[in-house]
CSV table of C-alpha atoms in Angstrom, one decimal:
chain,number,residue,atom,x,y,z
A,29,UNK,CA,121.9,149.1,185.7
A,30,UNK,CA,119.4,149.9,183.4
A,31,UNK,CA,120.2,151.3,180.0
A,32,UNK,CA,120.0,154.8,180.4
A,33,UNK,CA,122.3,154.7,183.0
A,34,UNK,CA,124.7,152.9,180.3
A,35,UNK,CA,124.6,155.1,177.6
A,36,UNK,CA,127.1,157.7,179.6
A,37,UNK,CA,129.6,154.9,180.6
A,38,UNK,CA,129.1,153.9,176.9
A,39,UNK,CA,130.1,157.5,175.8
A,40,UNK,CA,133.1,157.9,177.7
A,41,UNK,CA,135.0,155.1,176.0
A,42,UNK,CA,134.0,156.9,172.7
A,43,UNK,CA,137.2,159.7,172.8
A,44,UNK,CA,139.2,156.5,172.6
A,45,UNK,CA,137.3,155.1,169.4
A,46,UNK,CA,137.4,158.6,167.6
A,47,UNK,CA,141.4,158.6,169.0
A,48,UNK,CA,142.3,155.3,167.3
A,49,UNK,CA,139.8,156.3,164.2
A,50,UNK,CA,141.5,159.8,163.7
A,51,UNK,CA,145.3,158.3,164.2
A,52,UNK,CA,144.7,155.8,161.2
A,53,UNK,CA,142.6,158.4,158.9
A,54,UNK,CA,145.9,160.5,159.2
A,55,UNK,CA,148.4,157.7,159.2
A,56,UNK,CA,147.0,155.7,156.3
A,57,UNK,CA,146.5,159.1,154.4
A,58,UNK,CA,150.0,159.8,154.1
A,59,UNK,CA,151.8,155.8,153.6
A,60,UNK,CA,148.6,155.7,151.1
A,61,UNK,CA,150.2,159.0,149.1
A,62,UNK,CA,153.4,157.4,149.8
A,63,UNK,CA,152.8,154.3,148.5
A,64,UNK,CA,150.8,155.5,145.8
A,65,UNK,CA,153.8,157.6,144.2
A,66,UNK,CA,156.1,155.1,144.5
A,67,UNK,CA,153.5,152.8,142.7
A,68,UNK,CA,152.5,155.3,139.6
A,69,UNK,CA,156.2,156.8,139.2
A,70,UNK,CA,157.5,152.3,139.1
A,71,UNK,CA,160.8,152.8,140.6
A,72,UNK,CA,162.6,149.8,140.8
A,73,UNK,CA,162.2,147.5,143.8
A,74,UNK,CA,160.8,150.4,145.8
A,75,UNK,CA,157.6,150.3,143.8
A,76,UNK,CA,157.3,146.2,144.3
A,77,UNK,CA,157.6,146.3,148.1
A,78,UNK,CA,154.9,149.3,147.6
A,79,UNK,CA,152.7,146.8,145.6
A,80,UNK,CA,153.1,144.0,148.1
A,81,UNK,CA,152.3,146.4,151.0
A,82,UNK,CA,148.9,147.3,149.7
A,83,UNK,CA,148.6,143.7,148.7
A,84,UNK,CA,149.0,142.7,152.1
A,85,UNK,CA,146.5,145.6,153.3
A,86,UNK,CA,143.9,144.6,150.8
A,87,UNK,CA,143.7,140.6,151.0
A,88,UNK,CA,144.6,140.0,154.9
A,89,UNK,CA,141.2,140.2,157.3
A,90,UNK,CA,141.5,143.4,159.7
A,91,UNK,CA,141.4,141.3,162.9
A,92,UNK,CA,144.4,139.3,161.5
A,93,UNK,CA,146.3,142.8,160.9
A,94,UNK,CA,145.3,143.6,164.5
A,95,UNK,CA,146.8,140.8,165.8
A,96,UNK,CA,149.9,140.9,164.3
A,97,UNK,CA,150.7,144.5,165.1
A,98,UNK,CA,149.8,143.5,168.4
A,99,UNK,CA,151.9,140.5,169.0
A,100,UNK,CA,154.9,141.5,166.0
A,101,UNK,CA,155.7,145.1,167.0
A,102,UNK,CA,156.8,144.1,170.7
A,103,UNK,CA,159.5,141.6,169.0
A,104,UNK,CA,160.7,145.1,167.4
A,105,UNK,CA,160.6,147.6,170.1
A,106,UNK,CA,161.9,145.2,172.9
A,107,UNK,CA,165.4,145.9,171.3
A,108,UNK,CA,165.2,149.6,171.5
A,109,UNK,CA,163.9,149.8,174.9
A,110,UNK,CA,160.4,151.2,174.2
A,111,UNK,CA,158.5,147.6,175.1
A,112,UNK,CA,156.8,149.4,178.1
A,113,UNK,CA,155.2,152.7,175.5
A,114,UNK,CA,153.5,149.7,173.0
A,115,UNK,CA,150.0,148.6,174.0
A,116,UNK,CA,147.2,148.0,173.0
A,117,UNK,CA,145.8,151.4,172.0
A,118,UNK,CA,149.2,151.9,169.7
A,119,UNK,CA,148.8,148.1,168.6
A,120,UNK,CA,145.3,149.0,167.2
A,121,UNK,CA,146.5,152.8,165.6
A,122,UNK,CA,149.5,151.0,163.9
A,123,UNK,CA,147.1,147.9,162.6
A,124,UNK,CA,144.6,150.0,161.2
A,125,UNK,CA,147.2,152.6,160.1
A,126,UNK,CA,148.3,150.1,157.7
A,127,UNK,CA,145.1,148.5,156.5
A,128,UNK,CA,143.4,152.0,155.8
A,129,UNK,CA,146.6,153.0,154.1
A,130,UNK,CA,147.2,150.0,151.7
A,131,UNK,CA,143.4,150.4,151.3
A,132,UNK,CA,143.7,153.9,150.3
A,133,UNK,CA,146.0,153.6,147.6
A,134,UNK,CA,143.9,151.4,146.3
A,135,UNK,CA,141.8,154.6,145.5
A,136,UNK,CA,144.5,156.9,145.1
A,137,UNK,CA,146.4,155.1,142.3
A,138,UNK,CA,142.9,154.5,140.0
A,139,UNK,CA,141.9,158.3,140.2
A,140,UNK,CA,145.6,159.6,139.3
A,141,UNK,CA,145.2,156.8,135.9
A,142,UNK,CA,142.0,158.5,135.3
A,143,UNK,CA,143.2,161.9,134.4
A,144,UNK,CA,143.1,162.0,130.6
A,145,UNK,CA,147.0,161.2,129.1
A,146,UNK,CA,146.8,164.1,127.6
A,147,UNK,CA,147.0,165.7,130.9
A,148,UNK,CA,150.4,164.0,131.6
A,149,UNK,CA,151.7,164.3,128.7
A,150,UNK,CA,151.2,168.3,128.2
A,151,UNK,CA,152.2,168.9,132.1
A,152,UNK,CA,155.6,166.8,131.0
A,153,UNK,CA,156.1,168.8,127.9
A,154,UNK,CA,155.7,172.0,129.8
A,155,UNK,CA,158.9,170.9,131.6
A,156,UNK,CA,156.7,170.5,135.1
A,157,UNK,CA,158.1,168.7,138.1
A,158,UNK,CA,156.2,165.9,139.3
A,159,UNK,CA,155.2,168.1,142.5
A,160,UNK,CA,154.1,171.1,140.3
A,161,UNK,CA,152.3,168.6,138.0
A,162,UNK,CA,150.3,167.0,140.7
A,163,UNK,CA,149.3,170.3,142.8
A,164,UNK,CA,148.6,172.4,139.9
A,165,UNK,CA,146.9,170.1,137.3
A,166,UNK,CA,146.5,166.2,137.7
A,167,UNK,CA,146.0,166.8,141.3
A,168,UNK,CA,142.5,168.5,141.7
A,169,UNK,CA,141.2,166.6,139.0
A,170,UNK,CA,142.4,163.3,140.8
A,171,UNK,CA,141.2,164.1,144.0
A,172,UNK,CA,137.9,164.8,142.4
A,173,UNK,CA,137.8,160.9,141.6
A,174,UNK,CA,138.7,159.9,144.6
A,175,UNK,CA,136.6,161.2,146.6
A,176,UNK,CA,133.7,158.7,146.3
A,177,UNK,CA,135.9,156.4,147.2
A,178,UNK,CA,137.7,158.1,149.8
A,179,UNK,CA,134.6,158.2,151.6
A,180,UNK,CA,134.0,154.5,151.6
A,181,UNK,CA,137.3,154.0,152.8
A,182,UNK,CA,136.9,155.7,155.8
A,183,UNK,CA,133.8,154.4,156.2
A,184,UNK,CA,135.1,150.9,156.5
A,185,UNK,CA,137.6,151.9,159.0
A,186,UNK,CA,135.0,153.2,161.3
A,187,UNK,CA,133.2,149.2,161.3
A,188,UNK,CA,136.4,147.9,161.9
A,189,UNK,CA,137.8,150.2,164.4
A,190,UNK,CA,135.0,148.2,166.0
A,191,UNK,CA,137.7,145.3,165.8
A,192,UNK,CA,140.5,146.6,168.2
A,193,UNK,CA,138.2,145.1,171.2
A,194,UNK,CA,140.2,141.6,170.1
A,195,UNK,CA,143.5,143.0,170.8
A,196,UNK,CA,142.7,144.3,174.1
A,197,UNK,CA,141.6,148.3,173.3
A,198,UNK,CA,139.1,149.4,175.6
A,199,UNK,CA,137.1,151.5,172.9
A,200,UNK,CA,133.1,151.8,172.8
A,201,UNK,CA,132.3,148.2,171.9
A,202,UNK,CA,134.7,146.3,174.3
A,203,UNK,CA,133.1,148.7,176.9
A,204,UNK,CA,129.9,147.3,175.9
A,205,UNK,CA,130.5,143.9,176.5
A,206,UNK,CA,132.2,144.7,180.0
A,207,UNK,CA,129.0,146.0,180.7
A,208,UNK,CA,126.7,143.5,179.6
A,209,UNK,CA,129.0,140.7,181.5
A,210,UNK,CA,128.7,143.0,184.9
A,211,UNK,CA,125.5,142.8,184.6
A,212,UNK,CA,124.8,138.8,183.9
A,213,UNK,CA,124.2,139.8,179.6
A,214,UNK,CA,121.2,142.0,180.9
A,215,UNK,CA,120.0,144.5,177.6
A,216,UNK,CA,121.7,143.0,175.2
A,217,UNK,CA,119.5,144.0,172.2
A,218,UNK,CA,119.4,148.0,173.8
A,219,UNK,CA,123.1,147.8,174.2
A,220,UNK,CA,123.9,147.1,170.6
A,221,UNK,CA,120.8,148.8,169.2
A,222,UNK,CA,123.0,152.0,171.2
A,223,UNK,CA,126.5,151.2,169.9
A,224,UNK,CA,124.6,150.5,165.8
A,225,UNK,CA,122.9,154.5,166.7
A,226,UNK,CA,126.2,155.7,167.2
A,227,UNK,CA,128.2,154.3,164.8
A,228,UNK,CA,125.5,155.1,162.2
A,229,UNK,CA,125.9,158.7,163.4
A,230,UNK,CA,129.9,158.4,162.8
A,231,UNK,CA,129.3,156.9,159.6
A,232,UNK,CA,126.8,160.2,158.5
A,233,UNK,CA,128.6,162.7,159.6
A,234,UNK,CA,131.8,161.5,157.3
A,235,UNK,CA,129.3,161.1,154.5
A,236,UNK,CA,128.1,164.6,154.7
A,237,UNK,CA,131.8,166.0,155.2
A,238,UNK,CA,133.1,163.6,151.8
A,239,UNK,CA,129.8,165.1,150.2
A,240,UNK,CA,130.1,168.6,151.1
A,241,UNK,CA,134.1,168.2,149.3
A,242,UNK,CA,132.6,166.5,146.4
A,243,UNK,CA,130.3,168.9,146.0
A,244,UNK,CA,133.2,171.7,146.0
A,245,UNK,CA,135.2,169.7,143.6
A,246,UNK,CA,132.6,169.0,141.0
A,247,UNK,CA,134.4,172.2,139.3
A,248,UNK,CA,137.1,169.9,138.3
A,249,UNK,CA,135.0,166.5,136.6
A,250,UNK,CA,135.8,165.4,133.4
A,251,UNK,CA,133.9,168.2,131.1
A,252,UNK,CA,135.1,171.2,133.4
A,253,UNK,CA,138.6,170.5,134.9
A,254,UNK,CA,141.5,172.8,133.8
A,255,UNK,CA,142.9,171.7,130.7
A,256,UNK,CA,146.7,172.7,130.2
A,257,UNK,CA,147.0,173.4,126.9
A,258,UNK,CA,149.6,174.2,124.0
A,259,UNK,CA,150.1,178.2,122.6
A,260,UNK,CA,152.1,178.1,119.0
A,261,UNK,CA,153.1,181.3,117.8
A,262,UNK,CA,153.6,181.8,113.7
């Protein structure tokens, strides 16, 4: 086989990659919001096991997250009958789920601090629920700090969905080394100079989407978000 006869087997492991890549984005979106308000609002006990979850995220290595999804979740859906719907693909999506989301808050938590006090503190006077104080004022100008990060998070969880291959997920790189075995290691510098083209093109196309929505929220940076402010009347 020569190596433009492996580029299409390559490809057709790829809707599994961006499968696994997508789950996680979405997953670890929301348990990083989740975590995130449980962290900034500090309510008791919840807001600890919040802080040790991201903890966990942050200082465990990715292929050691894999592994214990993989081998951990069967002990808990063995006793609810569902041992024969967990493999490996759903190993990998709940592993990275919960790195990219412990990761996220990381981000998350840093731009909500950043909106000026004052911010807070008029939005709280004005009587505003948390939810209305976070969608109509702290929110835009929080995502607007998160962005930059944002983008580097999902960055990093496109190198490590690279990872799953170790648990047993048959995404673009495990197919690359099936192929380079059935053929006796033959290409080996074209097959990975293929699979660092397309993960290069993964990684540039979410640049250009995080920079097209940072571009949009440059409206709300520090010297021209919406500023809530106090009427008096003599």
């Amino acid at each position: 086989m020569n190596l433009s006869s492996m580029i299409p087997e390559l490809l057709s492991a790829l809707p599994l990659t961006l499968g696994i890549m997508f789950v996680a984005m979405i997953a670890g979106f929301f348990l990083a919001l989740i975590a995130t308000v449980f962290r900034v609002r500090r309510i008791p006990v919840i807001s600890q096991l919040a802080d040790l979850y991201v903890s966990y995220a942050r200082s465990v290595p990715v292929v050691l997250q894999l592994f214990v999804a993989f081998y951990g979740m069967p002990l808990i859906t063995d006793n609810f009958g569902f041992s024969d719907f967990f493999t490996a693909n759903v190993a990998a999506m709940i592993g990275l789920s919960l790195y990219h989301g412990g990761y996220l808050s990381e981000v998350m938590r840093p731009a909500y601090l950043a909106v000026e006090r004052g911010q807070h503190d008029a939005t709280d006077s004005l009587g505003y629920s948390f939810r209305q104080k976070m969608l109509r004022v702290i929110g835009p100008q929080a995502v607007h700090f998160a962005l930059p990060g944002y983008g580097n998070a999902i960055i990093y969880l496109i190198h490590n969905v690279a990872l799953v291959m170790y648990i047993g997920a048959a995404d673009v790189m495990a197919t690359a080394h099936l192929i380079m075995e059935r053929d006796y290691n033959q290409y080996q510098f074209g097959t990975y100079l293929v699979l660092a083209v397309l993960y290069s093109l993964l990684c540039g196309v979410a640049w250009l989407v995080i920079r097209f929505f940072e571009q949009r929220h440059a409206k709300y940076s520090s010297k021209s978000a919406p500023r809530v402010k106090f009427t008096t009347s003599v």
